[in-house]
Coordinates of C-alpha atoms in Angstrom, one line a residue:
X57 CA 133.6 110.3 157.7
X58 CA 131.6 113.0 157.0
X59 CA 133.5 114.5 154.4
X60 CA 133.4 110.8 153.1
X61 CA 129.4 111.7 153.1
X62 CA 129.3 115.0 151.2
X63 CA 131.2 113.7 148.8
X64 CA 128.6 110.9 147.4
X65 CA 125.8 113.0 148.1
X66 CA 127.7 115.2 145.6
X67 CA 128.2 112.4 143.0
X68 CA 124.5 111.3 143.8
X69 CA 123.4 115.0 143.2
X70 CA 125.4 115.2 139.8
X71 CA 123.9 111.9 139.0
X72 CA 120.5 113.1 139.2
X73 CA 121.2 116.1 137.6
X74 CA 122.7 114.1 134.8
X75 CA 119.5 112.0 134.2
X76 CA 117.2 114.9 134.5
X77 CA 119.5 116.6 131.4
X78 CA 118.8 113.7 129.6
X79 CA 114.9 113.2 130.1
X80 CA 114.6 117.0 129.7
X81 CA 116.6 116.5 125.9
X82 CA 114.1 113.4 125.2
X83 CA 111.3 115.8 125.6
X84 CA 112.3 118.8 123.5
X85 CA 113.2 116.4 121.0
X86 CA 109.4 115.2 120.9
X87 CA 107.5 118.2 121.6
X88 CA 109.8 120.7 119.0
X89 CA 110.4 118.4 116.4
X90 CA 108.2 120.1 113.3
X91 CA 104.9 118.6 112.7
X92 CA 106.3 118.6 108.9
X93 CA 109.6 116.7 109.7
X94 CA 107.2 113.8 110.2
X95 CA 106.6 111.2 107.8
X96 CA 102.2 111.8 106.9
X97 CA 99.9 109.0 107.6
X98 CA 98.3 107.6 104.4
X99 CA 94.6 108.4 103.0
X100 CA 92.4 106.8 105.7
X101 CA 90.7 103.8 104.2
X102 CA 94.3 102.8 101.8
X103 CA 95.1 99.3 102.4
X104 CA 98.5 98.6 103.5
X105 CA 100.5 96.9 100.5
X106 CA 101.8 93.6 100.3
X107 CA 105.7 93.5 100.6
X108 CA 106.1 89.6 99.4
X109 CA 103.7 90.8 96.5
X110 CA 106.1 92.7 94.0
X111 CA 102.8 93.5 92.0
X112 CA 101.4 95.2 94.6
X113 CA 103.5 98.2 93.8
X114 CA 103.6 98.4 90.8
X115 CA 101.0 101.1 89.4
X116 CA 98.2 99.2 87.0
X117 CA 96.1 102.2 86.3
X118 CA 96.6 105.9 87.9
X119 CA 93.2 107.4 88.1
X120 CA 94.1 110.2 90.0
X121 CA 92.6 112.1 92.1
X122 CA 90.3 110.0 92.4
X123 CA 92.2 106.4 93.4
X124 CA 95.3 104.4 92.1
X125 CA 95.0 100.7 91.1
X126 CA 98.3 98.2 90.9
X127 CA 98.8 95.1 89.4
X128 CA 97.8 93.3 92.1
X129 CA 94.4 94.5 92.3
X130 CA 94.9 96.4 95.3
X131 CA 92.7 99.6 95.1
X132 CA 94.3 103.1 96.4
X133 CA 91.7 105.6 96.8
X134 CA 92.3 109.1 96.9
X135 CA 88.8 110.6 97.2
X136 CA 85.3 110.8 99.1
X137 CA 86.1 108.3 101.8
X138 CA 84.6 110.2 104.7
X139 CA 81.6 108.7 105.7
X140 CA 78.8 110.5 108.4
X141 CA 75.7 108.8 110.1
X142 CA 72.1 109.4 109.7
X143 CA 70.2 111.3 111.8
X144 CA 68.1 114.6 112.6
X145 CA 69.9 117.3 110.9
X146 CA 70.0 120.4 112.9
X147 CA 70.2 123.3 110.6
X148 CA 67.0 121.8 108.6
X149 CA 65.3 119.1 111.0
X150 CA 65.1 116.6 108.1
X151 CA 65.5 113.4 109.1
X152 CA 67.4 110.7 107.4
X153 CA 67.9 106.6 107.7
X154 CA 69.9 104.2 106.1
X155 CA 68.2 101.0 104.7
X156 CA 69.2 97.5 102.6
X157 CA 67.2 97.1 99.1
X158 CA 69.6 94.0 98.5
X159 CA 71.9 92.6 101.6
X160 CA 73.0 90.2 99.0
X161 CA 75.4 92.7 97.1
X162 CA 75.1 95.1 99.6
X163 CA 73.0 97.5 97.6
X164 CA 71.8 100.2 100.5
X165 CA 70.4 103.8 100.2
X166 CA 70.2 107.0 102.6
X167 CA 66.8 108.2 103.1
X168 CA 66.2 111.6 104.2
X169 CA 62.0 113.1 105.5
X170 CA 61.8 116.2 105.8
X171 CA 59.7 117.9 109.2
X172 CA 56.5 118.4 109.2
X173 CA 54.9 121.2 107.5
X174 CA 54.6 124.5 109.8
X175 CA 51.2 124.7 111.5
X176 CA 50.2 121.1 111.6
X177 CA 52.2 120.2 115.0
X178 CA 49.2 121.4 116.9
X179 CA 46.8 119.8 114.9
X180 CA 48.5 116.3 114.5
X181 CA 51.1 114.9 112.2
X182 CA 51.7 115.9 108.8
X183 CA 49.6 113.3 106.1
X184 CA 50.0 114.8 103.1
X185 CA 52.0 113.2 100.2
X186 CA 55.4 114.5 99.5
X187 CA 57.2 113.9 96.1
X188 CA 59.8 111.4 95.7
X189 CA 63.1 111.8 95.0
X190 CA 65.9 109.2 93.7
X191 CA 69.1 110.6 93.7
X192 CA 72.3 109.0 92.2
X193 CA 75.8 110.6 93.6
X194 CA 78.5 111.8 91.2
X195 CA 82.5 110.6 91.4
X196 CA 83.3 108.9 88.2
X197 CA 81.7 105.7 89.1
X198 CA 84.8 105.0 91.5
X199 CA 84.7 107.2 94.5
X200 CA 82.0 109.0 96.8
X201 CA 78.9 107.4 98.6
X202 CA 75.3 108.1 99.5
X203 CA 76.9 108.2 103.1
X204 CA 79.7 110.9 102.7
X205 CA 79.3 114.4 104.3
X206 CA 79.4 116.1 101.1
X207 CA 75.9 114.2 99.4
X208 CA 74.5 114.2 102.9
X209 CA 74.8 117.9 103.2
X210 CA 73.2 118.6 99.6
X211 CA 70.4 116.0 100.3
X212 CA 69.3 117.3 103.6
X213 CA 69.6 121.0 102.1
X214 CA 67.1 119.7 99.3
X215 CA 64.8 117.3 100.8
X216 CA 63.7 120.9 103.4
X217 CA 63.4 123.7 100.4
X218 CA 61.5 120.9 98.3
X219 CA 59.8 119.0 100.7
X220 CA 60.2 115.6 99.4
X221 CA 60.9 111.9 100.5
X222 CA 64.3 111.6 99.3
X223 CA 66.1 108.4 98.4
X224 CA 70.1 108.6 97.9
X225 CA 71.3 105.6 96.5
X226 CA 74.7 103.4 97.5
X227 CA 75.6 101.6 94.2
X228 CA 78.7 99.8 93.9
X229 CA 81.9 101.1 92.6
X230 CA 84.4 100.5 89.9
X231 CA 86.6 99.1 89.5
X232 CA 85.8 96.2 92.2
X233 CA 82.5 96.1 90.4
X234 CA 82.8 97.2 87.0
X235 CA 79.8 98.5 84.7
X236 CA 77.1 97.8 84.4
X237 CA 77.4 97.0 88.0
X238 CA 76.0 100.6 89.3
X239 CA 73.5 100.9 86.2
X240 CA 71.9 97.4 87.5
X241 CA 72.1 98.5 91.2
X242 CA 70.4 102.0 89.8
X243 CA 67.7 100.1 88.3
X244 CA 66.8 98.0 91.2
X245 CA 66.8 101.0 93.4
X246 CA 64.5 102.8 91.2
X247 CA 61.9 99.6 91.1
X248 CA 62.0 99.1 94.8
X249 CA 61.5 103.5 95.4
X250 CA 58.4 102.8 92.8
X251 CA 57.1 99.3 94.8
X252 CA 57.5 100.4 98.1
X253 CA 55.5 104.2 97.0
X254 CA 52.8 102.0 95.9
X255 CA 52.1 99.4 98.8
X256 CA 55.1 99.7 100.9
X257 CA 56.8 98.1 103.5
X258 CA 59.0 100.8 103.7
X259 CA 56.9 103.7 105.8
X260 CA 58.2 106.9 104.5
X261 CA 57.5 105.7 100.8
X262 CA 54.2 104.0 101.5
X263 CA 52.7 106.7 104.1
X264 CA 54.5 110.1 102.6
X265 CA 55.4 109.5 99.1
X266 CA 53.3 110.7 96.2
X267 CA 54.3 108.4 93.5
X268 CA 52.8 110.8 90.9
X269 CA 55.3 113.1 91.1
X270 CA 58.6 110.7 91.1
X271 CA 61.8 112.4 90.2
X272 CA 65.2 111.2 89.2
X273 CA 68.2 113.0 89.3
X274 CA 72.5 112.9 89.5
X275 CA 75.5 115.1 89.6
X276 CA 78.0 114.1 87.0
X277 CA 78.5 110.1 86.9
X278 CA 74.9 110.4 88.9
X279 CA 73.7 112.6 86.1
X280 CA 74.6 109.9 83.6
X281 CA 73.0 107.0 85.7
X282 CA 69.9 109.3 86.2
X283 CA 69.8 109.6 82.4
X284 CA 70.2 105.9 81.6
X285 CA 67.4 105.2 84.0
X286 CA 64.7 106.8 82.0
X287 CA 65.9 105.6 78.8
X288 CA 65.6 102.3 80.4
X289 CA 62.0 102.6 82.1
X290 CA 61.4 104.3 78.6
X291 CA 62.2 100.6 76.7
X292 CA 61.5 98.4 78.9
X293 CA 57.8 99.9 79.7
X294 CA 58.1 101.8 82.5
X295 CA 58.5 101.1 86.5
X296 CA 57.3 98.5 89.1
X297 CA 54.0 99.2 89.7
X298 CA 52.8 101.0 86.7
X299 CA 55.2 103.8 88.1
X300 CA 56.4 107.0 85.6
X301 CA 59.1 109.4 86.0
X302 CA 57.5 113.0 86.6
X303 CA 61.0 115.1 86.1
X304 CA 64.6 114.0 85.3
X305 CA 67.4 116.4 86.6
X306 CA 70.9 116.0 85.4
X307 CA 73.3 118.0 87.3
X308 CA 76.6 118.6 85.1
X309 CA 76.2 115.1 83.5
X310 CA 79.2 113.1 82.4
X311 CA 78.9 112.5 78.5
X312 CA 81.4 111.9 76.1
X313 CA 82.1 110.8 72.9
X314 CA 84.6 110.0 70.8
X315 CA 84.3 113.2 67.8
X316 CA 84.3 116.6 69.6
X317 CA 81.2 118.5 69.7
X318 CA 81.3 122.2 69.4
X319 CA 83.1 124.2 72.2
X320 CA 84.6 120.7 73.5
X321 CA 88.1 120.3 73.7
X322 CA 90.0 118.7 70.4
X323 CA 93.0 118.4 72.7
X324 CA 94.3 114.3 72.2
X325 CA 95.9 114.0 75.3
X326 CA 92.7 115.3 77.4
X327 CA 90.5 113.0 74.8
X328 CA 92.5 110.2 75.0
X329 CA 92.4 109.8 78.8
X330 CA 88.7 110.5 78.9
X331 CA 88.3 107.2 77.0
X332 CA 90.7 105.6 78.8
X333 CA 89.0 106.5 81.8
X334 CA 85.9 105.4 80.7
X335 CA 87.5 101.6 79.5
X336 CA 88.6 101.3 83.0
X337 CA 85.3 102.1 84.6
X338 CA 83.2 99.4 82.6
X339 CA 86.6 97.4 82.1
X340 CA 86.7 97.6 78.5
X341 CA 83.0 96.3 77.7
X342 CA 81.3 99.7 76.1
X343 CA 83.2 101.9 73.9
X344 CA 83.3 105.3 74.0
X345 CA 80.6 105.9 71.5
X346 CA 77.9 103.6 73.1
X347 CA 75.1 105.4 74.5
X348 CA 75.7 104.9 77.9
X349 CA 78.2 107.0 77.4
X350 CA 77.6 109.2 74.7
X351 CA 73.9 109.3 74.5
X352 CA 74.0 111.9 70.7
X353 CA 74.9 108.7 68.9
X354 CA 71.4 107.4 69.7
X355 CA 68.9 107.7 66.8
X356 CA 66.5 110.3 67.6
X357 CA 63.5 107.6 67.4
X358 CA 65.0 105.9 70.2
X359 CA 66.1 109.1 72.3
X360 CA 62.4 109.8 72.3
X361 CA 61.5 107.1 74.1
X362 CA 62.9 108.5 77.3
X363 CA 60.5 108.5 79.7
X364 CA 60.1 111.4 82.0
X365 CA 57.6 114.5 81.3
X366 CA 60.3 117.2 82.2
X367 CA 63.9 117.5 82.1
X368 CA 66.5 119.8 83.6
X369 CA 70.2 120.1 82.5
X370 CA 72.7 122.3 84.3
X371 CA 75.9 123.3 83.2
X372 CA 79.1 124.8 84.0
X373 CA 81.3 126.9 82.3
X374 CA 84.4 126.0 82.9
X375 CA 83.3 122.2 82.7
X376 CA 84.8 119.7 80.1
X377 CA 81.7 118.4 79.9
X378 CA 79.2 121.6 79.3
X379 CA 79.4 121.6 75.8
X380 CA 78.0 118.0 75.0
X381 CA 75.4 118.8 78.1
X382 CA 74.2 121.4 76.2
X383 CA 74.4 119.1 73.3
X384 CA 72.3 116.4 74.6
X385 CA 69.8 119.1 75.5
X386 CA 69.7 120.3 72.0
X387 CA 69.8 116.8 70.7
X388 CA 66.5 115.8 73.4
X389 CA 64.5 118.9 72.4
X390 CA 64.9 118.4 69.0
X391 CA 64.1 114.4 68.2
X392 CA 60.5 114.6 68.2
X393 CA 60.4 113.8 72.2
X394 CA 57.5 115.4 73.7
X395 CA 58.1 116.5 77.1
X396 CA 59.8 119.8 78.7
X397 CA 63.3 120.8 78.8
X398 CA 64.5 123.7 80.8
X399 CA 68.9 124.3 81.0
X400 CA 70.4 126.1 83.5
X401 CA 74.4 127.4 83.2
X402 CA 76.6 128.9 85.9
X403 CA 79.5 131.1 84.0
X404 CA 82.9 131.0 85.3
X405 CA 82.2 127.6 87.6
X406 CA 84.2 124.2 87.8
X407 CA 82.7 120.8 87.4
X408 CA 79.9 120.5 90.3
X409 CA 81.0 123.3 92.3
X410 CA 78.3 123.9 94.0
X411 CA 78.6 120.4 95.9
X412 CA 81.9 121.7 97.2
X413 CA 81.2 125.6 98.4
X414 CA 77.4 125.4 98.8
X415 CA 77.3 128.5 100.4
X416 CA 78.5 131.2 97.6
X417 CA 76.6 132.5 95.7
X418 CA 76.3 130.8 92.7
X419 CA 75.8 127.6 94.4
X420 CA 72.5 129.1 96.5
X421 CA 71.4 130.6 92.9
X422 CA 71.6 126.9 92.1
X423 CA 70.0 125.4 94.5
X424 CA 67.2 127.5 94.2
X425 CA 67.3 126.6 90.3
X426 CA 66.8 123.1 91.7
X427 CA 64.3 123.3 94.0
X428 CA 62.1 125.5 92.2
X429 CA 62.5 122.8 88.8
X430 CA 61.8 119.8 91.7
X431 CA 59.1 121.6 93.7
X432 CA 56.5 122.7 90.3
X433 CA 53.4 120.5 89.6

């Protein structure tokens, strides 16, 4: 009998020992399996495609990096989909808010207030008028956002060196919203900075802002909005409110055309998908010569009717688009408009590099470049 006993506590032992073997093989197979064996997780913010849809696979436009659009209409972007909140940034103690110019199409803006002065804690708050800046983020018209960390960073850096009311703006994208979409947004953006400056509601524009000194200014896609804005309030007589641009600062501005100015790339294939590009951010409507796009085919009477008192181009030298940058600056200066231009270049840089390592040196040489051109009565 007891022998009898032994002997299943034996099989019972081997039994156990047999399952344990088996979880212990289920759990190196998890934990040392390589991370790269592992099929990667899609771009956050991709919609998942729709398998009964066979046009939802199939590739209508490939606008990489920046996003992929299929037959079906389904947007794939790539790009500048991170998104941070508003706040009290801690390296600077600016302070930023988001608000709603038009909950009808959605058309929002980040706002960012710098601290108050040094010294005038003790005494009370800080009354005196700041200048106002609209700002109008880069990514080819399809990707980024006034929300992402990389225009929040820049905005909160320049808001503290310039001291200024800043307004970042949250246009809509192509190609959901094709131009002129984001140059109508732009516009209304612009008006409501110049209302609410002159008899509010918003606070920071109505209590801080010195509509006087109103700037406008853009990276790349930004830079060409920015642009378009003045020759705008320059035709159709200015602002809400009487308002009038003080400085214009175009930051590596996207320009094109369809000739090649000098230093500009006479390569087809690179000219070609510029313009095709450019068709599939305003869906076809404005060719590649109009002057939204190109603004050297305007008649120098009409580029003179750009309204801001200063202007600031910056370039980059390994940039597609320096040479007709330092074209349009050329082109400005010399049509009989009667403001000031100042141009600023970076050898050896990339297309808006300083948004991406704002620390080197270059990009702090930049910066300063900036500030000092936003910060001068």
């Amino acid at each position: 009998m007891v022998a009898k006993s032994k002997g299943q506590l034996a099989k019972l032992a081997l039994l156990l020992l047999a399952v344990l073997l088996v979880v212990a093989a289920i759990l190196l197979c998890v934990f040392l399996i390589p991370r790269h064996h592992r099929k990667p997780p899609l771009p956050p913010g991709s919609p998942p495609g729709n398998a009964s849809n066979p046009d939802d696979s199939i590739v209508a436009f490939d606008f990489s990096p920046y996003l992929i659009m299929y037959k079906s209409g389904r947007v794939h972007r790539l790009d500048g989909l991170a998104r941070c909140s508003a706040g009290v940034d801690e390296a600077t103690g600016v302070t930023s808010k988001d608000v709603v110019i038009d909950g009808g199409t959605g058309l929002a803006a980040r706002m960012y207030l710098p601290p108050a002065a040094k010294g005038k804690g003790k005494k009370g708050p800080d009354t005196s008028r700041l200048p106002v800046l609209v700002f109008y983020h880069g990514g080819a018209f399809v990707i980024e956002s006034a929300f992402t960390p990389l225009y929040h960073a820049y905005l909160n850096a320049v808001s503290a060196k310039v001291r200024a009311v800043a307004v970042s703006v949250e246009y809509r994208l192509a190609p959901e919203h094709r131009l002129p979409t984001a140059y109508n947004d732009s516009w209304r953006a612009l008006n409501w900075v110049a209302r609410n400056a002159a008899s509010g509601p918003e606070p920071w524009l109505r209590d801080r802002g010195n509509l006087s000194r109103l700037f406008v200014a853009g990276d790349s896609a930004g830079g060409n909005i920015a642009h378009n804005m003045a020759m705008r309030a320059g035709t159709e007589g200015g602002l809400d409110g009487g308002a009038a641009i003080t400085g214009l600062l175009l930051l590596d501005p996207y320009f094109w055309g369809k000739e090649p100015v000098a230093g500009e790339t006479t390569d087809v294939a690179t000219r070609r998908e510029y313009e095709a590009t450019w068709s599939f951010i305003c869906g076809g409507r404005y060719g590649i010569d109009d002057p939204l796009v190109n603004p050297l085919s305007l008649p120098a009477a009409e580029m003179r009717r750009l309204e801001s008192k200063r202007v600031a181009v910056t370039s980059s030298g390994l940039d597609d688009f320096r040479p007709r940058a330092l074209a349009y600056a050329a082109a400005l200066n010399g049509s009989g408009w009667g403001g000031e231009i100042e141009q600023y270049e970076t050898p050896g840089e990339r297309h808006v590099y300083f948004l991406d390592r704002p620390k080197d040196p270059n990009s702090v040489k930049e910066l300063a470049f900036v500030t000092g051109f936003l910060s001068r009565e």
